[in-house]
mmCIF file of C-alpha atoms in Angstrom:
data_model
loop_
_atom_site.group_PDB
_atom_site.id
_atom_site.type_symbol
_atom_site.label_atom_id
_atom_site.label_comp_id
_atom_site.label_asym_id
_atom_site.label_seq_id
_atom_site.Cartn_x
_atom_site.Cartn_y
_atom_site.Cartn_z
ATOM 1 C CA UNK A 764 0.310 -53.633 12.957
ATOM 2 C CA UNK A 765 0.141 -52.477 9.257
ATOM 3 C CA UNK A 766 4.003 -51.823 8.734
ATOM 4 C CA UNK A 767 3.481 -48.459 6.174
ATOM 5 C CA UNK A 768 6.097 -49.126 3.046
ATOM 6 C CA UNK A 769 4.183 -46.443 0.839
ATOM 7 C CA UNK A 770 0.610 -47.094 0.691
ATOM 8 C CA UNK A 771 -0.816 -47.975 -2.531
ATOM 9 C CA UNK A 772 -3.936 -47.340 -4.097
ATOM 10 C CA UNK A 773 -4.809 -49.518 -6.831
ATOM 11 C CA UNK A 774 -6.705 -47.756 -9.691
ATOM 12 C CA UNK A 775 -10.359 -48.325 -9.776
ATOM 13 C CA UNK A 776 -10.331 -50.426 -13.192
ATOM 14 C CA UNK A 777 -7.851 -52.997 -11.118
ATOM 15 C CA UNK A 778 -9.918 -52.689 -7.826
ATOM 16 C CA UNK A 779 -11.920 -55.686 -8.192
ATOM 17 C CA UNK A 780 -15.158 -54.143 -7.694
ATOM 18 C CA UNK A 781 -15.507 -51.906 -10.631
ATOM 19 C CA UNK A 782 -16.262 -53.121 -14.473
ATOM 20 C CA UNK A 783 -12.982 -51.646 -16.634
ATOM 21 C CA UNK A 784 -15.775 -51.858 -19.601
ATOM 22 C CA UNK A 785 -18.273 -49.320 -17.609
ATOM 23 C CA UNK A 786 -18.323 -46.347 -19.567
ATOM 24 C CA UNK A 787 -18.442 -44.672 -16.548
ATOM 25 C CA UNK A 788 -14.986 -45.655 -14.624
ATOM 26 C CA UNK A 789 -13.114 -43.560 -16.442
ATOM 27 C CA UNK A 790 -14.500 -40.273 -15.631
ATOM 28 C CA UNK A 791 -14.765 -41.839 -11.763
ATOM 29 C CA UNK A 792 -11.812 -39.629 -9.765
ATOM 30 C CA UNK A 793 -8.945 -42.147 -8.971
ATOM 31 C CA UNK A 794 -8.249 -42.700 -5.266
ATOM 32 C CA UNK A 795 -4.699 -42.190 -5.306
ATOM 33 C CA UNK A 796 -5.278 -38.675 -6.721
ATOM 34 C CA UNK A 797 -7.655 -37.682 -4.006
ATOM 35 C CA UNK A 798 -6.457 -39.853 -1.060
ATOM 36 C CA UNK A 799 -2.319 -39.406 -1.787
ATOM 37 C CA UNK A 800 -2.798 -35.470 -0.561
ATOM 38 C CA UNK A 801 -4.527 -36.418 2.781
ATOM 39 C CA UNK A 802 -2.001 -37.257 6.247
ATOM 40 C CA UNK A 803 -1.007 -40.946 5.755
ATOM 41 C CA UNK A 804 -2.161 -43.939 7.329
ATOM 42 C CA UNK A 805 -0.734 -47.533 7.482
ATOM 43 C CA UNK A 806 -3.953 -49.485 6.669
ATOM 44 C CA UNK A 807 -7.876 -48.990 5.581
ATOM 45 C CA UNK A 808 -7.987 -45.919 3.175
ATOM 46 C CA UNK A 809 -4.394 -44.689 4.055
ATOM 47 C CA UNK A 810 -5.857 -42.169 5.075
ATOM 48 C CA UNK A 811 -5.366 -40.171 9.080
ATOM 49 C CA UNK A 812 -8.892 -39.057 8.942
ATOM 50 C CA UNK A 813 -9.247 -37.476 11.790
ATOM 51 C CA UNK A 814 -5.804 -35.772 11.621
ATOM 52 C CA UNK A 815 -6.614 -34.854 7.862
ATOM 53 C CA UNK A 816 -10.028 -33.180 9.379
ATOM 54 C CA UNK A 817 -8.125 -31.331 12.680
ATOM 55 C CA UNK A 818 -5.652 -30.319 10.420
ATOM 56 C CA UNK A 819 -7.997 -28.574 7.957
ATOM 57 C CA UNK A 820 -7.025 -30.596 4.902
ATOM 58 C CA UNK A 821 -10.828 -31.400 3.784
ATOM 59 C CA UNK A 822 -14.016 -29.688 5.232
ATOM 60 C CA UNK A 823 -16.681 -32.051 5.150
ATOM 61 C CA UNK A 824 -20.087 -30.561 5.433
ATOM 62 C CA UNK A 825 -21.849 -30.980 9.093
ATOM 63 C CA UNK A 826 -25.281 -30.665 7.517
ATOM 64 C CA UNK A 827 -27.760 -30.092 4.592
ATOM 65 C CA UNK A 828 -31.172 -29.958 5.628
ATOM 66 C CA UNK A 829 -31.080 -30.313 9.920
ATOM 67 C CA UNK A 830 -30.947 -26.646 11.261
ATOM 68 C CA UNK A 831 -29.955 -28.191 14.404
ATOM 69 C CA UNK A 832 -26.438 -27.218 15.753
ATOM 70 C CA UNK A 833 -23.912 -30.008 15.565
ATOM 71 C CA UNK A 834 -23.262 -31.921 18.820
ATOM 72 C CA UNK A 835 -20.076 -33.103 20.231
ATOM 73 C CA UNK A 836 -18.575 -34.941 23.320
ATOM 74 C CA UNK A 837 -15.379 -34.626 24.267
ATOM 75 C CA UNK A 838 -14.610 -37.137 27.244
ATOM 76 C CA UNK A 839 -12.832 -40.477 26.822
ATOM 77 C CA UNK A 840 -14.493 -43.857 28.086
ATOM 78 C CA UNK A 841 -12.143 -46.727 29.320
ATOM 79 C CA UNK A 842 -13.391 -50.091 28.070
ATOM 80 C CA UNK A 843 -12.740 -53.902 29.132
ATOM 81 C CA UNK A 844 -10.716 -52.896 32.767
ATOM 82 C CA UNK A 845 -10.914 -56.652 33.319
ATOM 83 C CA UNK A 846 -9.131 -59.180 30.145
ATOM 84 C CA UNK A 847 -5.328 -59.893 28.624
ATOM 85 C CA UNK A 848 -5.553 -57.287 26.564
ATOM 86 C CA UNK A 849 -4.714 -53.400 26.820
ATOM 87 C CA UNK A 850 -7.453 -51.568 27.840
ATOM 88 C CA UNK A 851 -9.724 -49.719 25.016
ATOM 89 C CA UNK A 852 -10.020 -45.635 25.394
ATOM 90 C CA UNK A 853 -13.158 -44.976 23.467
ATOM 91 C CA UNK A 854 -12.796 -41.853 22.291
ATOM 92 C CA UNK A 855 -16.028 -39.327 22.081
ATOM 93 C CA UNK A 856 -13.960 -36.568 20.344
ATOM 94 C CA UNK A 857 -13.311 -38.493 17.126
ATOM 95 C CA UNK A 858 -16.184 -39.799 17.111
ATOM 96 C CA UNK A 859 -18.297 -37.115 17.193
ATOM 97 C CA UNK A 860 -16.324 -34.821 14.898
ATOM 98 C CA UNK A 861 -17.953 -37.161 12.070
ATOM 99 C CA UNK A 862 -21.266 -38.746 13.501
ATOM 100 C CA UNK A 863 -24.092 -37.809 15.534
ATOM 101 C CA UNK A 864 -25.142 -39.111 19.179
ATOM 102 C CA UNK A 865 -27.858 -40.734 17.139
ATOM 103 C CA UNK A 866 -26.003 -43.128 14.983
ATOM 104 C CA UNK A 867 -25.039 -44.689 18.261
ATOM 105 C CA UNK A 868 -27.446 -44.058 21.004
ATOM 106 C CA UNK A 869 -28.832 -45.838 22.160
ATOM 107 C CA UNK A 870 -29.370 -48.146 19.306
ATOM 108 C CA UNK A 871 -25.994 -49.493 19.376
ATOM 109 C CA UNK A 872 -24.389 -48.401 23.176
ATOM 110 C CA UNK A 873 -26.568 -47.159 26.033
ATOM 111 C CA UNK A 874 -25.229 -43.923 27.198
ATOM 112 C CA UNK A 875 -23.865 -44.670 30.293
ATOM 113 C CA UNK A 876 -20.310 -46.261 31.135
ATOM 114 C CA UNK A 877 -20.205 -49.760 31.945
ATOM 115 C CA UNK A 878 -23.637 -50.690 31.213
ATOM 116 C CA UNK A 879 -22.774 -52.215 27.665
ATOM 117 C CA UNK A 880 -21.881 -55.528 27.292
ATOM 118 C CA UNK A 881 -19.174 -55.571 24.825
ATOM 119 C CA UNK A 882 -17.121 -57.947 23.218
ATOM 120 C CA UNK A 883 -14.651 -58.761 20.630
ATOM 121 C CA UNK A 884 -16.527 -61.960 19.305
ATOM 122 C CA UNK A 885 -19.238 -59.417 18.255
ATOM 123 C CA UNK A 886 -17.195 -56.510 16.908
ATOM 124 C CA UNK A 887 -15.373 -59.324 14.660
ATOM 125 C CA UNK A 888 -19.336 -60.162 13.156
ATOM 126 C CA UNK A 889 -19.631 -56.705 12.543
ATOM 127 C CA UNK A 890 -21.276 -55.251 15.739
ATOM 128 C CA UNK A 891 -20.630 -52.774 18.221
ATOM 129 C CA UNK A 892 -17.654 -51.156 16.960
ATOM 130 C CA UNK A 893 -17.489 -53.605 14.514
ATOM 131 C CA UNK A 894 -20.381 -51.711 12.536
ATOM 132 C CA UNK A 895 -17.811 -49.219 11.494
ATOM 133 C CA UNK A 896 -14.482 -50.163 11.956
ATOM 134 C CA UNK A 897 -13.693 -53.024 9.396
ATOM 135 C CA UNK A 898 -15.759 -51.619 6.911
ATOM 136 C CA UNK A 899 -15.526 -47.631 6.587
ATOM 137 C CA UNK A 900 -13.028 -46.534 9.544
ATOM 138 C CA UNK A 901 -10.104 -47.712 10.303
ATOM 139 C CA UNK A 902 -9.771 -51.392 10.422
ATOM 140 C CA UNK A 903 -9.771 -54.195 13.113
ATOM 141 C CA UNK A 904 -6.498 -55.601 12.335
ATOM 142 C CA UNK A 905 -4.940 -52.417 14.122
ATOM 143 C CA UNK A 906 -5.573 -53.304 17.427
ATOM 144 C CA UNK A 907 -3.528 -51.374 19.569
ATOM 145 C CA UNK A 908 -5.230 -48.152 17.944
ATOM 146 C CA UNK A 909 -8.462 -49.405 20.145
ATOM 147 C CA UNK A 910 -6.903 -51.174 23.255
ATOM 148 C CA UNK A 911 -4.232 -48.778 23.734
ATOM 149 C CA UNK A 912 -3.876 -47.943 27.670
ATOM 150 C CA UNK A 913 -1.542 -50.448 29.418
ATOM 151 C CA UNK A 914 -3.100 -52.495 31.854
ATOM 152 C CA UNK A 915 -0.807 -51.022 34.355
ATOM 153 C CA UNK A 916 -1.831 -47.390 34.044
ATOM 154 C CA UNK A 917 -5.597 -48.078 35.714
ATOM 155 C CA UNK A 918 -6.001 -49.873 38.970
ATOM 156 C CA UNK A 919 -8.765 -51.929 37.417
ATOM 157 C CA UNK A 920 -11.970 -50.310 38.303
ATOM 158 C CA UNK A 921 -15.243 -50.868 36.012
ATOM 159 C CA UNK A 922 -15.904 -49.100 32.521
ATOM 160 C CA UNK A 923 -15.346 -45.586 33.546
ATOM 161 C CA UNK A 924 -15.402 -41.984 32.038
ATOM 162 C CA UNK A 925 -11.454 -41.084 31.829
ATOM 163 C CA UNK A 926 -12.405 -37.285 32.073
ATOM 164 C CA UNK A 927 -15.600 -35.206 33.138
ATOM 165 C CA UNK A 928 -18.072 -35.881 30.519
ATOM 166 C CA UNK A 929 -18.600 -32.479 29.551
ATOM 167 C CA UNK A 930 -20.854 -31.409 26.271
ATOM 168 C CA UNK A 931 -18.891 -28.905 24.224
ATOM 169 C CA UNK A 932 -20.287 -26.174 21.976
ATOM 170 C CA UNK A 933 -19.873 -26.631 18.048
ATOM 171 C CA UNK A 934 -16.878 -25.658 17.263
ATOM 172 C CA UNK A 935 -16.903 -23.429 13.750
ATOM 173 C CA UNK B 253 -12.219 -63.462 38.275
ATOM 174 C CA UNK B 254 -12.265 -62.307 34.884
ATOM 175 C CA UNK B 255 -13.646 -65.154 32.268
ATOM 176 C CA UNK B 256 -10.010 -66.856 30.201
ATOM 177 C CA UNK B 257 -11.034 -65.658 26.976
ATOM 178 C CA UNK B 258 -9.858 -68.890 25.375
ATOM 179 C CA UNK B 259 -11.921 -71.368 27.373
ATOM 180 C CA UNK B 260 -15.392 -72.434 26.418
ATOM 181 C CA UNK B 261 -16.754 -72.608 23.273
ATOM 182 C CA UNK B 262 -16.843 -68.786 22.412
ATOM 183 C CA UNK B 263 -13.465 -68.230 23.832
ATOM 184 C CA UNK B 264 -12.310 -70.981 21.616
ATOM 185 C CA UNK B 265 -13.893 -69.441 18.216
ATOM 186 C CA UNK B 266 -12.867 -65.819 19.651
ATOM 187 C CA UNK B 267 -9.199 -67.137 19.393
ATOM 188 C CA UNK B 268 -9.640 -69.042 15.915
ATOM 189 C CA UNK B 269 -11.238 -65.443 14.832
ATOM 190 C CA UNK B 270 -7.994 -63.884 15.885
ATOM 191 C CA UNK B 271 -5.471 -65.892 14.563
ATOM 192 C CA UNK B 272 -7.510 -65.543 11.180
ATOM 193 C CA UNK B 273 -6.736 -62.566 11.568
ATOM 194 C CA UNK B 274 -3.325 -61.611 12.373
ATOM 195 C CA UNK B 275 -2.712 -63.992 9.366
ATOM 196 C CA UNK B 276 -4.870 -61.681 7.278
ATOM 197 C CA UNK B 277 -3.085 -58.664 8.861
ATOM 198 C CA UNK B 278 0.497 -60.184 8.241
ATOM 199 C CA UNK B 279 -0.579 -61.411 4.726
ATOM 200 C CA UNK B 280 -1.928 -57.830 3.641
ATOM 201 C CA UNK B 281 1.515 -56.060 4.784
ATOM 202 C CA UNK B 282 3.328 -56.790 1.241
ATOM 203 C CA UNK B 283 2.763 -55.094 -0.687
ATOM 204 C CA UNK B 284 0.943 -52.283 1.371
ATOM 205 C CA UNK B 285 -2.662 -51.815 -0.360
ATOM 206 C CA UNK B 286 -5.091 -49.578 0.607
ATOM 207 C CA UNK B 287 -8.631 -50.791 0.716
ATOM 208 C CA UNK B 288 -11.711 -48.889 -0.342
ATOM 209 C CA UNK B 289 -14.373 -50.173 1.703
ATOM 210 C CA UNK B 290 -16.607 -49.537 -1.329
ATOM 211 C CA UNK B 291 -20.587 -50.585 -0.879
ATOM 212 C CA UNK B 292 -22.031 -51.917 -3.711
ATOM 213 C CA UNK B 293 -25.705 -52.307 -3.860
ATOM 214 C CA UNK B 294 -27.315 -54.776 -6.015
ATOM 215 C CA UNK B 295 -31.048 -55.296 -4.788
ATOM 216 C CA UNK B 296 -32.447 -54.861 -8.267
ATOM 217 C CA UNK B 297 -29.656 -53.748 -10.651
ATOM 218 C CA UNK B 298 -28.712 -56.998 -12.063
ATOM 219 C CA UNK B 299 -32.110 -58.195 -12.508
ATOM 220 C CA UNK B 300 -32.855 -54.298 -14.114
ATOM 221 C CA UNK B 301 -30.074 -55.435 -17.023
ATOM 222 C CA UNK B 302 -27.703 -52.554 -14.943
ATOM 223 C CA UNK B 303 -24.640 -52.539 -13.593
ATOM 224 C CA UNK B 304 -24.434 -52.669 -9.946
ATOM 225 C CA UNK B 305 -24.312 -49.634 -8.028
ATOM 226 C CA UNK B 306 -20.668 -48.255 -6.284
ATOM 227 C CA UNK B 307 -20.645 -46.264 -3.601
ATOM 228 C CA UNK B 308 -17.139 -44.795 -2.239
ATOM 229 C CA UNK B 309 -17.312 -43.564 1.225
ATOM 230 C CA UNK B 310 -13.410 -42.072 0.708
ATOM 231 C CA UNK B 311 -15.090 -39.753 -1.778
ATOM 232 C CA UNK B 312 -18.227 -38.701 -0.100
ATOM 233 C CA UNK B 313 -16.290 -38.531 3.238
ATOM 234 C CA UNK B 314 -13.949 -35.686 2.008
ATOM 235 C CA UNK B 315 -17.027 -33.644 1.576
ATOM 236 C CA UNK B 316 -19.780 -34.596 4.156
ATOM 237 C CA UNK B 317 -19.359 -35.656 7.672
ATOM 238 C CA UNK B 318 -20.801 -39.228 8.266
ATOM 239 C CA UNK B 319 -24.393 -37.808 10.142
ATOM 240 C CA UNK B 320 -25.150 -36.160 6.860
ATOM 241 C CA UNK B 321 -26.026 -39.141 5.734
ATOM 242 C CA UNK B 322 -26.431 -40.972 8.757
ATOM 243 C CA UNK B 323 -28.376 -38.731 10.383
ATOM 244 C CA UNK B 324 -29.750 -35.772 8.633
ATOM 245 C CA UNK B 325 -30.556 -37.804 5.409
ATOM 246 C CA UNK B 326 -31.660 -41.151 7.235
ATOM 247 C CA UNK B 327 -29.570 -43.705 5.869
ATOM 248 C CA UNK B 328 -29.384 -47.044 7.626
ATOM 249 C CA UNK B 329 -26.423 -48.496 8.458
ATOM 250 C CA UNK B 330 -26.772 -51.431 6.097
ATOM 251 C CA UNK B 331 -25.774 -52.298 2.876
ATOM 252 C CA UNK B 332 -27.908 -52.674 0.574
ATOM 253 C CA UNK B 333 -30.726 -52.081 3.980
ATOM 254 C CA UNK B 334 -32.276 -48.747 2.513
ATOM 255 C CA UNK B 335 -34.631 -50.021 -0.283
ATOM 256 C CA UNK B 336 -32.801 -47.685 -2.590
ATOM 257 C CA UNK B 337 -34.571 -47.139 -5.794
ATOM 258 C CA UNK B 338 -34.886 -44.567 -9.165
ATOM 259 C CA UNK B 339 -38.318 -43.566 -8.245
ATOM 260 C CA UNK B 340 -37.115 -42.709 -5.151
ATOM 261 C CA UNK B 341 -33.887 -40.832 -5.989
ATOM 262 C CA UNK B 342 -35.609 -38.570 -8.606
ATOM 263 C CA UNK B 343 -37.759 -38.047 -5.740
ATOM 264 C CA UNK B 344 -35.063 -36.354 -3.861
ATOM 265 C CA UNK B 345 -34.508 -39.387 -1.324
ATOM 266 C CA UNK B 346 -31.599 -40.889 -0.724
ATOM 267 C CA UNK B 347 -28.570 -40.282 -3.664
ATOM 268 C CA UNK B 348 -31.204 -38.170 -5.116
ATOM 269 C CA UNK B 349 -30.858 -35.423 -1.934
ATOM 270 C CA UNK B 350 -27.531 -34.525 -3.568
ATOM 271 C CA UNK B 351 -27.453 -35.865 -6.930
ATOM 272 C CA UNK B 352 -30.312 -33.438 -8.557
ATOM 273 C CA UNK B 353 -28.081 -30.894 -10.263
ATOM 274 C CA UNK B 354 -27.331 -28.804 -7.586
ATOM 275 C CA UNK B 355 -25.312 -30.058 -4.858
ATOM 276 C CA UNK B 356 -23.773 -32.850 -7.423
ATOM 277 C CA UNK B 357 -24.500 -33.699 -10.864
ATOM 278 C CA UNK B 358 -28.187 -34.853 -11.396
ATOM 279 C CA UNK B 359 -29.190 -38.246 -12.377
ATOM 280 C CA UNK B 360 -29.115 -38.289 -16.073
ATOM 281 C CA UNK B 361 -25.162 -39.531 -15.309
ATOM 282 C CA UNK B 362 -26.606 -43.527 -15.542
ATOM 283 C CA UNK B 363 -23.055 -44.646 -15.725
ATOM 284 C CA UNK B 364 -21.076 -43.000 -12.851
ATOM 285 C CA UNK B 365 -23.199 -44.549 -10.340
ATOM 286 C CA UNK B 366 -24.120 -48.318 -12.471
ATOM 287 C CA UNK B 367 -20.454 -48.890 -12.481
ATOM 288 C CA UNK B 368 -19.520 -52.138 -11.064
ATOM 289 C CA UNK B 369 -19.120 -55.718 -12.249
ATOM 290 C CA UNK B 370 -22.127 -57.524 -13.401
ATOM 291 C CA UNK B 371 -23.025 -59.885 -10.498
ATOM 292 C CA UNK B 372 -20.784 -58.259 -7.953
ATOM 293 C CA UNK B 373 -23.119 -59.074 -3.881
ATOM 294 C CA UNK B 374 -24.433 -56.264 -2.460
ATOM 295 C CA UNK B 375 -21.708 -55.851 0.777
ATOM 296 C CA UNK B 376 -19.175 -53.614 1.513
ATOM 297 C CA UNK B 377 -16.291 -54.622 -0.442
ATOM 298 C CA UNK B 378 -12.404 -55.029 1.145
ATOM 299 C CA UNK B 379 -13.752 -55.056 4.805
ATOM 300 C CA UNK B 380 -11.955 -57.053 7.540
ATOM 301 C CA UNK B 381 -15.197 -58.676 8.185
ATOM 302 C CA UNK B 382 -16.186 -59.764 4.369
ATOM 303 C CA UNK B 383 -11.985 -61.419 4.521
ATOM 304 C CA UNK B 384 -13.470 -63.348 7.734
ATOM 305 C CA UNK B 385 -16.164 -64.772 5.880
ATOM 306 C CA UNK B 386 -14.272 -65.215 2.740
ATOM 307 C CA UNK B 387 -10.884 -66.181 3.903
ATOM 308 C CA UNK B 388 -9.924 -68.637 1.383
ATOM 309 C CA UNK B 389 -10.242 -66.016 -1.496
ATOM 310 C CA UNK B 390 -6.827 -64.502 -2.047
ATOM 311 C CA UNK B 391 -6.554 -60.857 -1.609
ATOM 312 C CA UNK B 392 -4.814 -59.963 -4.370
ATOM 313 C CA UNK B 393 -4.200 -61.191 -7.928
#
């Protein structure tokens, strides 16, 4: 959905949440000024952020005090093979790139295809994927961004892993 | 067979949820507005006489990668969930990892952090979930 007309980014003193009268809002950066140089989106922040990150157009620190190296996934998991809807590709890639295994497993998805039970009543409380997307990553009104395999393409087998599930080194 | 999602009683408030919704989606298209996702956290601020507490992920996220803080610094996923406090930010917990005067500015900066309304709930602000719950509120002025 989300039909992009030139996002806009309302200044902070207008954005509902801040006071105008803080002393402090005024030295806050606006979002437009940081956000408006970043590969466009068509809802949430406006913001492509894993384009803006594969691109190289911010470097986010991976860490500050873990001396552990940085773990990623790259392999795809198809989700719901069974409802009306598209299917969901979960991708471990873009997810990874920002989090760690931790902030998900197992506290949130066991780690092995299929054996979650998911569902969109949930994610629409706020769980499951719900925990992020709706309230810091992109949002739920762009459905087709998460159920975006036609039904057609898969011959309806259970919650499967679309490609080997190969670890891959930390890429610097 | 695979459940009808609109039969039964969950199926029913599954589609209700939905058509919320796509109304919300269709009503946020003009004009095209970004929104912040902005977590404010008012445990003890308001009672303190101090303006809430703003967080912007769109700011921090340009400069750490979500298990920074997630991870490596141990905050919850929960709004207003990590028992945040001064004592424990001058301690070097929380905020306080960073804002000490050497990765960011130290803590003497009151206002850039105590910067929201008086009164404003402890949530994240301009989520899809918080218009589900508040639907009735319009989303713009």
């Amino acid at each position: 959905m989300g039909n992009c007309v030139g996002a806009t980014w309302l200044p902070l003193e207008d954005d509902g949440v801040h006071d105008p009268l803080a002393p402090g809002v005024r030295l806050l950066q606006q979002p437009a000024e940081a956000l408006g140089r970043l590969t466009p989106d068509s809802a949430g922040n406006y913001v492509r952020w894993v384009e803006a990150l594969d691109k190289g157009e911010i470097k986010p620190r991976e860490a500050l005090r873990s001396k552990a190296a940085p773990r990623f996934r790259d392999d795809d998991i198809l989700l719901n093979l069974k409802g009306g809807m598209p299917i969901v590709r979960f991708p471990h890639r873009a997810h990874t790139l920002w989090l760690d295994c931790s902030n998900c497993h197992d506290h949130l998805f066991k780690a092995v295809a299929g054996a979650n039970k998911l569902s969109m009543f949930a994610i629409l409380q706020g769980e499951q994927c719900g925990v992020c997307h709706g309230a810091v990553s992109f949002p739920l009104t762009e459905c087709t961004r998460c159920h975006s395999v036609a039904r057609s393409a898969v011959n309806g087998k259970p919650a499967q892993a679309a490609q080997g599930g190969a670890l891959v080194p930390a890429a610097k | 067979m695979a459940p009808r999602p609109t039969t039964g009683p969950i199926g029913r408030a599954l589609a209700a949820l939905l058509t919320l919704l796509f109304v919300l989606a269709f009503l946020d298209i003009e004009p095209a507005r970004a929104e912040y996702g902005d977590v404010v956290i008012n445990n003890y601020s308001d009672a303190a006489g101090m303006r809430p507490v703003v967080f912007p992920h769109w700011f921090h996220r340009i400069r750490f990668r979500c298990k920074v803080c997630h991870a490596d610094l141990g905050f919850q996923f929960k709004a207003g969930g990590n028992q945040i406090n001064m004592a424990k930010i001058i301690d070097g917990q929380f905020c306080g990892a960073c804002h000490n005067g050497d990765i960011a500015w130290s803590v003497e900066n009151c206002n850039l952090c105590h910067s929201a309304k008086p009164g404003t709930v402890t949530q994240v602000h301009e989520s899809t979930i918080q218009k589900l719950a508040a639907p009735a509120e319009p989303a713009r002025k």
